[in-house]
PDB file of C-alpha atoms in Angstrom:
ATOM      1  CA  UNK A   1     -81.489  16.399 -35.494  1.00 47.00           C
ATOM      2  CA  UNK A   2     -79.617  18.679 -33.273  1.00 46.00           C
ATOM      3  CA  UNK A   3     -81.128  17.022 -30.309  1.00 46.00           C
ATOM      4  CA  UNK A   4     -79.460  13.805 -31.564  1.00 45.00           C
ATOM      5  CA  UNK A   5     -76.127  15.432 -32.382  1.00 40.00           C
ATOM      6  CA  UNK A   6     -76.240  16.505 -28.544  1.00 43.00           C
ATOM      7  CA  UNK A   7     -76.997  13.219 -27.205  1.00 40.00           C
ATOM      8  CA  UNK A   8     -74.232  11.711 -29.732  1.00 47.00           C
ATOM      9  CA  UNK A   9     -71.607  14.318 -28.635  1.00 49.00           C
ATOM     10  CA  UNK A  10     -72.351  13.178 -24.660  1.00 48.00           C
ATOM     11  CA  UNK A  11     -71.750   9.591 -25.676  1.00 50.00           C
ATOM     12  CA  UNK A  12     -68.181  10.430 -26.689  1.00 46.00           C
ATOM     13  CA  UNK A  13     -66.459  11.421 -23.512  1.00 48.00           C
ATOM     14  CA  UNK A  14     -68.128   8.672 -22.024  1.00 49.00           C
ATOM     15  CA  UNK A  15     -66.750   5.797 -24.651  1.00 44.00           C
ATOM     16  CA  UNK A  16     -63.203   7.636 -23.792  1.00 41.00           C
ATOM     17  CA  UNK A  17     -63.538   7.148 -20.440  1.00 46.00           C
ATOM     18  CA  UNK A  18     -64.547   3.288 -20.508  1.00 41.00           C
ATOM     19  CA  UNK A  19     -62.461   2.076 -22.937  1.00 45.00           C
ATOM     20  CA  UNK A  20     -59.402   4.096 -21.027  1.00 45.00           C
ATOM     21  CA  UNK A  21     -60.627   2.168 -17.589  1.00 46.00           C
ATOM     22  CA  UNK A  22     -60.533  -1.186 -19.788  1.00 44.00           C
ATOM     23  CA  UNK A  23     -57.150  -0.746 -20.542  1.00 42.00           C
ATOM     24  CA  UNK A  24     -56.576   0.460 -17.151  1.00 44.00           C
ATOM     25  CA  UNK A  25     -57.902  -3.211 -15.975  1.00 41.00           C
ATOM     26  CA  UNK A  26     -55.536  -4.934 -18.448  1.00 39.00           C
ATOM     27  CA  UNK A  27     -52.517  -3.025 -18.475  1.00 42.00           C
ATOM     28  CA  UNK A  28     -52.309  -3.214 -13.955  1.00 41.00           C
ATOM     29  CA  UNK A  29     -52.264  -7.058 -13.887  1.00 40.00           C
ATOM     30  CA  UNK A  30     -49.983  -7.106 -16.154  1.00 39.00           C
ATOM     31  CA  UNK A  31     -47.557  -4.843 -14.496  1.00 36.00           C
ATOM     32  CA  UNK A  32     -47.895  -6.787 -11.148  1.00 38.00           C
ATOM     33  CA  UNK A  33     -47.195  -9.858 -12.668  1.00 44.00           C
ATOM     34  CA  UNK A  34     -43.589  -7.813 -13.377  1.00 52.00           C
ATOM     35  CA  UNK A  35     -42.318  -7.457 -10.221  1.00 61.00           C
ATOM     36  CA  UNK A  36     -42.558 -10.813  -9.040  1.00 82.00           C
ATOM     37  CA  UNK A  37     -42.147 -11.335  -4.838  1.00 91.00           C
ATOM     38  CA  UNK A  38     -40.770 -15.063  -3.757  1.00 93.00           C
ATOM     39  CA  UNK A  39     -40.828 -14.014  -0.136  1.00 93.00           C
ATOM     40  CA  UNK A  40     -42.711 -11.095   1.773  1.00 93.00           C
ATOM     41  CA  UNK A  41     -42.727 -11.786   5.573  1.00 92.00           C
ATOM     42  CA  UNK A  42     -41.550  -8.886   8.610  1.00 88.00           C
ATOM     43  CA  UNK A  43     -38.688  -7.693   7.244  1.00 89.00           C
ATOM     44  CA  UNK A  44     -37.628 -10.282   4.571  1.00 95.00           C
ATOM     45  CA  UNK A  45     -38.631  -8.964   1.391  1.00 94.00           C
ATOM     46  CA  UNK A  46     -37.279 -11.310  -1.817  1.00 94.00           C
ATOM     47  CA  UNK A  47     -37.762 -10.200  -5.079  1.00 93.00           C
ATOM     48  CA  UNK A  48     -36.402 -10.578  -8.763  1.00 93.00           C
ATOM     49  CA  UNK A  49     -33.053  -8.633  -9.293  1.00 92.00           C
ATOM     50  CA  UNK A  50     -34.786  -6.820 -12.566  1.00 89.00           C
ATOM     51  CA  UNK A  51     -36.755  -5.256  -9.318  1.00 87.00           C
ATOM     52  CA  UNK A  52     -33.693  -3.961  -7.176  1.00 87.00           C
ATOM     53  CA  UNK A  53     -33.300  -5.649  -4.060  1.00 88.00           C
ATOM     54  CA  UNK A  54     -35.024  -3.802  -1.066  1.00 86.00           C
ATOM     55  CA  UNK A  55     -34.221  -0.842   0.168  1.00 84.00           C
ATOM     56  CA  UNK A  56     -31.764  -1.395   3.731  1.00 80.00           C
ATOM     57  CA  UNK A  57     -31.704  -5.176   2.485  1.00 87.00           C
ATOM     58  CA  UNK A  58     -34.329  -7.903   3.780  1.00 93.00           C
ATOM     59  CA  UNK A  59     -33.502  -9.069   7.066  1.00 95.00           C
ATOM     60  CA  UNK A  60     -33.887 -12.250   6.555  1.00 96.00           C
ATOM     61  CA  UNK A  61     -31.726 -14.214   9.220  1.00 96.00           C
ATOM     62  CA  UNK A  62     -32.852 -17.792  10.438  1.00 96.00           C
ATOM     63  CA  UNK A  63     -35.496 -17.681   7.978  1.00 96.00           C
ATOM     64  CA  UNK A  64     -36.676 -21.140   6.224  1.00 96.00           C
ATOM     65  CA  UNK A  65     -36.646 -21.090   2.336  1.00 96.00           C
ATOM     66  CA  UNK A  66     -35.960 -24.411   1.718  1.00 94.00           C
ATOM     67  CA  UNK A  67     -37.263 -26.081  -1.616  1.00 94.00           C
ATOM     68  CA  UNK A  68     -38.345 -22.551  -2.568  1.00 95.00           C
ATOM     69  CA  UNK A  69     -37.987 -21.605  -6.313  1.00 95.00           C
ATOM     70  CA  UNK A  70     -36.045 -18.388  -6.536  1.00 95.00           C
ATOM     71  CA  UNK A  71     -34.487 -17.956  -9.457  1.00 94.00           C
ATOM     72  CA  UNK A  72     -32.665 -14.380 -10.090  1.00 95.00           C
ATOM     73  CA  UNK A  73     -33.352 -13.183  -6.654  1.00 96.00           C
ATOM     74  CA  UNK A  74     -32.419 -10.610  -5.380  1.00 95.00           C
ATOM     75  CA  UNK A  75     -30.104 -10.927  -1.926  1.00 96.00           C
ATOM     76  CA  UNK A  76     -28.029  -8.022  -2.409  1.00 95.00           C
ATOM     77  CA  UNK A  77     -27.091  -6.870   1.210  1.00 95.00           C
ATOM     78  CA  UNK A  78     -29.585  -9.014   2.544  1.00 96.00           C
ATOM     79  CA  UNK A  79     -28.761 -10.775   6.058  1.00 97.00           C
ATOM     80  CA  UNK A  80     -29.237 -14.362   5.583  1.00 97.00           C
ATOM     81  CA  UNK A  81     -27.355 -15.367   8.741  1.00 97.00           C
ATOM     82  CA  UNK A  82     -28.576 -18.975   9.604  1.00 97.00           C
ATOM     83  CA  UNK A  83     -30.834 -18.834   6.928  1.00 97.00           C
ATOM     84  CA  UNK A  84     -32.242 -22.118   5.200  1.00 97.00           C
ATOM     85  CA  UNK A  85     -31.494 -22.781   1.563  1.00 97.00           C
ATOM     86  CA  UNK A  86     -31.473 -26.176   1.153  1.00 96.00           C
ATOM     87  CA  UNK A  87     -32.816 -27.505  -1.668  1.00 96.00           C
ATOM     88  CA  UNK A  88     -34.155 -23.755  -3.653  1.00 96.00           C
ATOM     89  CA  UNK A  89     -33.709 -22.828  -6.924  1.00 96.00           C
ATOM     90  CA  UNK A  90     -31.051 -20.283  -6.809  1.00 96.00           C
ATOM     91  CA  UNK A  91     -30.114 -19.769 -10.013  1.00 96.00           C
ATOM     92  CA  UNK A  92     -28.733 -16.607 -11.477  1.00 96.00           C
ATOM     93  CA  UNK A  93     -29.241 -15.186  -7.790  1.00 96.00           C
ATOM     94  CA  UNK A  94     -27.247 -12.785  -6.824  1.00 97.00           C
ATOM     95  CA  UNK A  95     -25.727 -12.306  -3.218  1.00 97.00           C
ATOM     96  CA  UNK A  96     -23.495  -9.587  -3.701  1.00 96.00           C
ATOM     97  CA  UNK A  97     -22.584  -7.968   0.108  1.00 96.00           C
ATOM     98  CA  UNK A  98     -24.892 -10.035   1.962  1.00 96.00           C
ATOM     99  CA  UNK A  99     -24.200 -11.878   4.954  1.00 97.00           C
ATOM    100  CA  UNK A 100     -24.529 -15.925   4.989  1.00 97.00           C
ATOM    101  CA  UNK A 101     -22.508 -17.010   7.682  1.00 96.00           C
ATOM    102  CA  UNK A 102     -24.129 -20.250   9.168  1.00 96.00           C
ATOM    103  CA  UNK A 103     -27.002 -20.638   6.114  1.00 97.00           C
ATOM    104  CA  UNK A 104     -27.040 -23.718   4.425  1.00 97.00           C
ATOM    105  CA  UNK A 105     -26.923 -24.572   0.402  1.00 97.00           C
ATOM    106  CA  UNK A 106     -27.138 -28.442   0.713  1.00 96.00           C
ATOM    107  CA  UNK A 107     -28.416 -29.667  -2.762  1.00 95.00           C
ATOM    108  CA  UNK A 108     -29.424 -25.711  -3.876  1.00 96.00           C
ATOM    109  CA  UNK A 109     -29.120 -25.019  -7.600  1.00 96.00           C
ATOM    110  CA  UNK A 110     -26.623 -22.106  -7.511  1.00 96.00           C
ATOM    111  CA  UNK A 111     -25.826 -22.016 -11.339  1.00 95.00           C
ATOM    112  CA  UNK A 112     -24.502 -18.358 -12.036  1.00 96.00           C
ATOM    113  CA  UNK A 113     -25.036 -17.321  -8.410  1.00 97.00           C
ATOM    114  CA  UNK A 114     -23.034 -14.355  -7.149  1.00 97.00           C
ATOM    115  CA  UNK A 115     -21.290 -14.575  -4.488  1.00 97.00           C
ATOM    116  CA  UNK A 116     -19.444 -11.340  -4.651  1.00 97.00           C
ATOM    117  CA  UNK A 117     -18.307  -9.746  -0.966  1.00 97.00           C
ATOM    118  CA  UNK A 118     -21.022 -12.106   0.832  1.00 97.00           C
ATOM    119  CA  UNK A 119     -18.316 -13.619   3.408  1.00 95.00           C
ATOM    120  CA  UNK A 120     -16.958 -16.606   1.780  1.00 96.00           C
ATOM    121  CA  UNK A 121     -13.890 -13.996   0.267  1.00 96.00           C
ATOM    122  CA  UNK A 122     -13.544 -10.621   0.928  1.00 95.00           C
ATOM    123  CA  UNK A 123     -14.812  -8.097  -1.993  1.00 96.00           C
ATOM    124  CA  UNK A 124     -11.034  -6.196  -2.104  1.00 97.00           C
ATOM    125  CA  UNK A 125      -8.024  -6.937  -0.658  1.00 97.00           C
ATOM    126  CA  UNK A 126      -5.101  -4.488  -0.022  1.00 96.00           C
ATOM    127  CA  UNK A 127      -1.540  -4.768   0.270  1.00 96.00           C
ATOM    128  CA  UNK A 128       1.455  -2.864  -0.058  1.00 95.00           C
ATOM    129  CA  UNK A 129       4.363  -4.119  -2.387  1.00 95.00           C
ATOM    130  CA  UNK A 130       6.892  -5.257  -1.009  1.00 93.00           C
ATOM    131  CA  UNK A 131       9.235  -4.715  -3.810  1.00 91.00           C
ATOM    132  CA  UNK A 132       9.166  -3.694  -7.143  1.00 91.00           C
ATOM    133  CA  UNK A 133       7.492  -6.973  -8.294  1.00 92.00           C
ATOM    134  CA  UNK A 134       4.408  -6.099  -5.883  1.00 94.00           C
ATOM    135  CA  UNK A 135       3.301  -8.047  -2.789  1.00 95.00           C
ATOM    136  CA  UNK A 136       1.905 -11.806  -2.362  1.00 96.00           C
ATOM    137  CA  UNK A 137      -2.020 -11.775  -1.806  1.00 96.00           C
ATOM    138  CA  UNK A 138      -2.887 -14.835   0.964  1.00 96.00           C
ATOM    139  CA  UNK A 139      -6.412 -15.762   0.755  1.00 95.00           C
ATOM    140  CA  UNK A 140      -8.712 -18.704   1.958  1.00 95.00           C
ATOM    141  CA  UNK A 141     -12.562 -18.848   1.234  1.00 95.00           C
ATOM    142  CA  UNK A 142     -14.553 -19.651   4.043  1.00 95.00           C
ATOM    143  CA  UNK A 143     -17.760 -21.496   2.598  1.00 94.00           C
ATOM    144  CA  UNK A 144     -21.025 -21.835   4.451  1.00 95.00           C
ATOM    145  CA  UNK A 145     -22.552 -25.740   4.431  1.00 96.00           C
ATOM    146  CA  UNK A 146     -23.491 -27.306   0.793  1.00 96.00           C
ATOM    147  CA  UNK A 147     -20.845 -25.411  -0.907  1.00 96.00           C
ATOM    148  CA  UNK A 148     -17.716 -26.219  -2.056  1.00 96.00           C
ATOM    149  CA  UNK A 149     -14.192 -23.649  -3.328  1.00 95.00           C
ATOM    150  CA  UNK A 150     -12.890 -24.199  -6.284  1.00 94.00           C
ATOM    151  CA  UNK A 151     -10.288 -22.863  -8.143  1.00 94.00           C
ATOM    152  CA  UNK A 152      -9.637 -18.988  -8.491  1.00 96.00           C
ATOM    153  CA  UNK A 153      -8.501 -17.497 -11.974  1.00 95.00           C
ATOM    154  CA  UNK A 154      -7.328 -14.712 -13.353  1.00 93.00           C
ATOM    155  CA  UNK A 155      -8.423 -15.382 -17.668  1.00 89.00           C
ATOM    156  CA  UNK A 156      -8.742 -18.796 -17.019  1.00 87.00           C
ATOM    157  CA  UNK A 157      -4.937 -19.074 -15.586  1.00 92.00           C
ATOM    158  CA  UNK A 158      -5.358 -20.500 -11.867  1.00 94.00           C
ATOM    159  CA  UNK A 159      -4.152 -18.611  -8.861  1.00 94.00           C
ATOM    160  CA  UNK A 160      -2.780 -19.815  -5.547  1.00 95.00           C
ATOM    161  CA  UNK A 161      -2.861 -18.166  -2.602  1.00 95.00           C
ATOM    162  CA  UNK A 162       0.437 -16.144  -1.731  1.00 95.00           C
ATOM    163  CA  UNK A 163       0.855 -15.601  -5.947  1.00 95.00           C
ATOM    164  CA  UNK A 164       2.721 -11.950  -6.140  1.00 95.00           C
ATOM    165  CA  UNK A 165       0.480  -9.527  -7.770  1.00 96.00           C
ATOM    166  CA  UNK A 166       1.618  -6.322  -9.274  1.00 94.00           C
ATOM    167  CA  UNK A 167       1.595  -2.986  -8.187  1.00 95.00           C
ATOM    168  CA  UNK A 168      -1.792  -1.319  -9.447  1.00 95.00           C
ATOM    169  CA  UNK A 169      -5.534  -3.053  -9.520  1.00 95.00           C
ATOM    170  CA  UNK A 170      -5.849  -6.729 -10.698  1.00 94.00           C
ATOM    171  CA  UNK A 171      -8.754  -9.338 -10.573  1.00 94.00           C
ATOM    172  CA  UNK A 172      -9.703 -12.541 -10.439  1.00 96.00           C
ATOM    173  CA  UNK A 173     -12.831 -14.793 -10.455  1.00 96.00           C
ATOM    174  CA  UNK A 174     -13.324 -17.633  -7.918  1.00 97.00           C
ATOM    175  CA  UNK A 175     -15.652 -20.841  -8.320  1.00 96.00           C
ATOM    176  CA  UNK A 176     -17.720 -22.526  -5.984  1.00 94.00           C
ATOM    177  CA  UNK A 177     -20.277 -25.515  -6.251  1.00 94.00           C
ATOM    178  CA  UNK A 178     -23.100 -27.096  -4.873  1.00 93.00           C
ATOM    179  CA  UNK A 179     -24.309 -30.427  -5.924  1.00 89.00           C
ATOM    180  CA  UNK A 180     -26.548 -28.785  -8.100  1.00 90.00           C
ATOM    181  CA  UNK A 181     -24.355 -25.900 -10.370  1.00 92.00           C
ATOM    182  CA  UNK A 182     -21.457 -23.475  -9.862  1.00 95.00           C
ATOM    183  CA  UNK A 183     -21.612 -19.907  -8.842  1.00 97.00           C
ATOM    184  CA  UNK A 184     -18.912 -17.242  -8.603  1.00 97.00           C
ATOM    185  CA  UNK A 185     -17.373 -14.261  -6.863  1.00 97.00           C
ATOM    186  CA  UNK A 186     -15.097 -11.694  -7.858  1.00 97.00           C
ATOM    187  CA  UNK A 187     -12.442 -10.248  -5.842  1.00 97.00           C
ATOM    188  CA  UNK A 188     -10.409  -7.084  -6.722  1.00 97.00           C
ATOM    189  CA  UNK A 189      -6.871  -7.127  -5.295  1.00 96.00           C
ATOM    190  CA  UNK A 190      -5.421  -3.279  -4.604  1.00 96.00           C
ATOM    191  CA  UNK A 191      -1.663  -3.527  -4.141  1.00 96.00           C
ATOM    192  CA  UNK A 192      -0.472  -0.181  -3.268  1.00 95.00           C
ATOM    193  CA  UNK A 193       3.439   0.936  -3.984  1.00 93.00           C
ATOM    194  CA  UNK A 194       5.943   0.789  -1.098  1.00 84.00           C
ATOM    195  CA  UNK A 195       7.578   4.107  -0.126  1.00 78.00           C
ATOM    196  CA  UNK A 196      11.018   3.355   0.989  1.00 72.00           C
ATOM    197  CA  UNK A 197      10.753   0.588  -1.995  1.00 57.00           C
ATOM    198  CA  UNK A 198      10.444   3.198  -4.534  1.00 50.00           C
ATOM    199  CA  UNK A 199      13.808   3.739  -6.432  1.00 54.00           C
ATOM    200  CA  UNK A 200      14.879   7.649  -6.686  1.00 48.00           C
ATOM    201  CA  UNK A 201      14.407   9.228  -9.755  1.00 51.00           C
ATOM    202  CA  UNK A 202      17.987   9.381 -11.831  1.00 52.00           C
ATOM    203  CA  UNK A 203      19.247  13.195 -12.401  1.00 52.00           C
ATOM    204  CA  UNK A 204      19.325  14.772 -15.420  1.00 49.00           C
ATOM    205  CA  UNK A 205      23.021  16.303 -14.542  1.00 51.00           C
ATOM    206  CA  UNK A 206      24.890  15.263 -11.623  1.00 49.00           C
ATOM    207  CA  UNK A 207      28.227  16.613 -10.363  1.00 52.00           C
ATOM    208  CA  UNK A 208      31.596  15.752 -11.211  1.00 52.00           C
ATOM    209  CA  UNK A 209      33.442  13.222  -8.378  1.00 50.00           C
ATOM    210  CA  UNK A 210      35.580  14.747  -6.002  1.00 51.00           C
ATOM    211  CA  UNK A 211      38.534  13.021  -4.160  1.00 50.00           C
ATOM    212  CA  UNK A 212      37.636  12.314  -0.683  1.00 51.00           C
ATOM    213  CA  UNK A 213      39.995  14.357   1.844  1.00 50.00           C
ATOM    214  CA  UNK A 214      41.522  16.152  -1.295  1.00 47.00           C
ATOM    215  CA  UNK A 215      40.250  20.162  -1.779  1.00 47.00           C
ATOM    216  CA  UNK A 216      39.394  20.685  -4.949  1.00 46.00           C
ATOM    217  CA  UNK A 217      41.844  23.260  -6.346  1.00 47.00           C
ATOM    218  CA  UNK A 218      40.536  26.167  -8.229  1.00 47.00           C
ATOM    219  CA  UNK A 219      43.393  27.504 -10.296  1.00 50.00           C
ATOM    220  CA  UNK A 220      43.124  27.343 -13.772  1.00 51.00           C
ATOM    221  CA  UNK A 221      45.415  24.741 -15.985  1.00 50.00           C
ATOM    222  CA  UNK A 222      48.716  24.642 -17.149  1.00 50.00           C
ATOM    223  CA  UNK A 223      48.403  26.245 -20.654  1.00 52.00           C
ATOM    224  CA  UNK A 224      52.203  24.448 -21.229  1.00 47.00           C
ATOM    225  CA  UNK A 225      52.091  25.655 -25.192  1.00 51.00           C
ATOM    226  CA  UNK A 226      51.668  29.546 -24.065  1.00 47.00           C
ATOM    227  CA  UNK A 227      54.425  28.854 -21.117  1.00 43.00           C
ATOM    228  CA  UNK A 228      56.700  27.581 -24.257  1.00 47.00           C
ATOM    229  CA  UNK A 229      56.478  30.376 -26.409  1.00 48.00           C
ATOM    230  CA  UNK A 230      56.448  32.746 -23.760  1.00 46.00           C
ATOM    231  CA  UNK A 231      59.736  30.704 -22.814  1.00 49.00           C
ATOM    232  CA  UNK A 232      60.824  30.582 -26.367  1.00 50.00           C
ATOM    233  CA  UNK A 233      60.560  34.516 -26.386  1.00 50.00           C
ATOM    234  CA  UNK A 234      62.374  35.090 -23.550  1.00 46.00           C
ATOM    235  CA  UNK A 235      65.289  32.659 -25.067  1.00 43.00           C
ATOM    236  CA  UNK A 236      65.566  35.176 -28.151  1.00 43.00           C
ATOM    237  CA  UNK A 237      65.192  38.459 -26.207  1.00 43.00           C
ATOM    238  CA  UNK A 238      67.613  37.397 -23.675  1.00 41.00           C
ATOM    239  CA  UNK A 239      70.416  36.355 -26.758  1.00 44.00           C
ATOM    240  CA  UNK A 240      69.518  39.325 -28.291  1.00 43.00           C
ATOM    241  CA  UNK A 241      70.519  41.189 -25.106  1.00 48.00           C
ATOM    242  CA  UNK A 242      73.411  39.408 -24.470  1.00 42.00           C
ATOM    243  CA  UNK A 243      74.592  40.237 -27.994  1.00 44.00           C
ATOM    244  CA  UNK A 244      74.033  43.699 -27.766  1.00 45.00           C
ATOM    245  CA  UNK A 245      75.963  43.849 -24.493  1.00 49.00           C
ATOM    246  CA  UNK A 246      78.750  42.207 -26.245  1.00 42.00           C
ATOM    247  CA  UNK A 247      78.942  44.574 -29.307  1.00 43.00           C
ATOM    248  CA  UNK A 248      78.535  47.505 -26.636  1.00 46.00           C
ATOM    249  CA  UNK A 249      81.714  46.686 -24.709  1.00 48.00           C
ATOM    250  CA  UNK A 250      83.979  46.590 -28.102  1.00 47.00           C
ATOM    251  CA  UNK A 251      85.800  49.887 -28.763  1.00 47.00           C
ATOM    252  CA  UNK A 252      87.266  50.749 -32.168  1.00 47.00           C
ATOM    253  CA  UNK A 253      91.331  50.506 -32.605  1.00 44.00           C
ATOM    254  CA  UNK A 254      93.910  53.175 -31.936  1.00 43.00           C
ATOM    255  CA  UNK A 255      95.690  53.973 -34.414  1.00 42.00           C
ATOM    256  CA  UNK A 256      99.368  54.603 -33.570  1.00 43.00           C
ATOM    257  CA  UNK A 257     101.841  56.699 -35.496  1.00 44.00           C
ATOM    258  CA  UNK A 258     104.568  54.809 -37.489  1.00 44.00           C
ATOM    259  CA  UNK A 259     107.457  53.372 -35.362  1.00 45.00           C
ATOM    260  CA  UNK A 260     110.309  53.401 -37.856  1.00 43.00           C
ATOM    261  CA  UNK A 261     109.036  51.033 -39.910  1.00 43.00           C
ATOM    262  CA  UNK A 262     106.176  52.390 -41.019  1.00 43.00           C
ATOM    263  CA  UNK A 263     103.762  49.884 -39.911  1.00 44.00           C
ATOM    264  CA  UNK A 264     100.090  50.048 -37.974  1.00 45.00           C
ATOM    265  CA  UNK A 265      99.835  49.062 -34.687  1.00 44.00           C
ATOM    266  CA  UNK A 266      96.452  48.132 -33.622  1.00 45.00           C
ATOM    267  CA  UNK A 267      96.247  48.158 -30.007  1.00 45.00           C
ATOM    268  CA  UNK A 268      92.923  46.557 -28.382  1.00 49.00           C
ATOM    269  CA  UNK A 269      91.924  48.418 -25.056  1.00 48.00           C
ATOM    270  CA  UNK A 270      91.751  47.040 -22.100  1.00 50.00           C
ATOM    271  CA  UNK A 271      88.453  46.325 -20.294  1.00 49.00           C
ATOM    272  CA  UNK A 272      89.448  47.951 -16.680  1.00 50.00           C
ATOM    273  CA  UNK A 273      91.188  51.139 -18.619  1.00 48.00           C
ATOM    274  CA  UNK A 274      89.544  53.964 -19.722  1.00 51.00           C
ATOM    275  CA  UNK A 275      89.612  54.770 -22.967  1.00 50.00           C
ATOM    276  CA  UNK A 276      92.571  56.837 -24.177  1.00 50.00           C
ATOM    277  CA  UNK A 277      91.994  59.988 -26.615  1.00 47.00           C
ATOM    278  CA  UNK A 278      93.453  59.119 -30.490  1.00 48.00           C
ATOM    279  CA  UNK A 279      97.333  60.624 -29.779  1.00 47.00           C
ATOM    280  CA  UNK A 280      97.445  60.574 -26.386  1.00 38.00           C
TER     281      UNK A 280
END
């Protein structure tokens, strides 16, 4: 009994093990079937864009794909200089930063392709306003063979080249075609403020205008109700004075003794005499 529990108890770890390689088996072709490779030759690796394109890009100039079915592939960076698409399945594909100058899309199915920085427009262009309204953007896609522009948009409004864009970051979305689908490519416009454009801010306080030639004269105003009373005072002491004087320079009357007839004689003195002592 204990001699079969033994051999029982070996069996186990050795079930574990085989039914862990059996998944093993099933589980790795499964995973390679994942990462699926159009194209593996030298240098020029093409893979889905779920994958990541290749590190350094796939060099992959001059290099014959036509009728080749590659849709979502990934060309980021990739140099397809001269390259031959004619005719592939390119949909969903994305060429963002890669380099096609010369290769050919003649009847290629480029529906939702991304053409983003890959040479027919320029990922960013910068400017620098020229006013306050901003500065006009002049640009002109340069498409390789089997593609055609179309219109570029900013939410679905259609922009011309030269159209003034604002100071700050804008966008828009440009369309190309093959005979077989559309694809796109963003561009971000960066219009940058100008300097000597920019108005000075307005001061909180400024200073009061000054006539030109004229100094500015620091004595205090005319207080003309203080010069009036003042003036008014000096009316009333100087009438007071004046009466004073007046009542200073009269002298009382000299009685005179009776001349026969018995009668007063009040004598006023004169101004230039002295005055005379009563009786003299």
């Amino acid at each position: 009994m204990a001699r079969r529990f033994a051999i029982q108890r070996g069996r186990i770890p050795m079930i574990v093990a085989v039914t862990l390689g059996t998944l093993a088996l099933v589980t790795a072709p499964a995973t390679a079937a994942n990462a699926e490779v159009f194209y593996d030759e030298g240098g020029c690796v093409v893979q889905q864009v779920t994958d990541g394109a290749p590190a350094g890009g796939s060099q992959c100039a001059g290099v014959d794909f036509g009728g080749t079915s590659m849709g979502q592939a990934a060309f980021m960076g990739a140099n397809l200089a001269g390259a031959n698409l004619s005719g592939s399945k390119l949909q969903a594909a994305n060429f963002t930063g890669a380099n096609i100058e010369g290769a050919n899309f003649t009847d290629a199915q480029v529906d939702g392709a991304d053409f983003t920085d890959a040479g027919i427009l320029p990922g960013t262009i910068t400017a620098e306003a020229t006013d306050a309204n901003g500065a006009p953007i002049n640009f002109a896609p340069v498409v390789p063979a089997g593609l055609t522009a179309g219109d570029c948009m900013i939410v679905d409004v259609p922009v011309a080249s030269g159209t003034v864009f604002p100071i700050g970051d804008s966008g828009m979305v440009c369309k190309f075609s093959s005979s077989n689908g559309t694809a796109i490519a963003v561009v971000k416009i960066q219009v940058t403020p100008h300097p000597e454009a920019t108005e000075a801010p307005t001061p909180l306080f400024t200073d009061e205008p000054t006539t030109t030639g004229t100094t500015a004269s620091t004595r205090q105003p005319t207080d003309w109700g203080l010069v009036a009373a003042a003036g008014g005072g000096a009316v009333v002491v100087l009438a007071l004075g004046v009466a004073a004087m007046v009542i200073s320079r009269r002298r009382p009357a000299i009685v005179a003794g009776e001349d026969g007839a018995g009668e007063e004689s009040a004598v006023e003195p004169d101004d230039d005499e002295e005055p005379k002592a009563p009786g003299a």
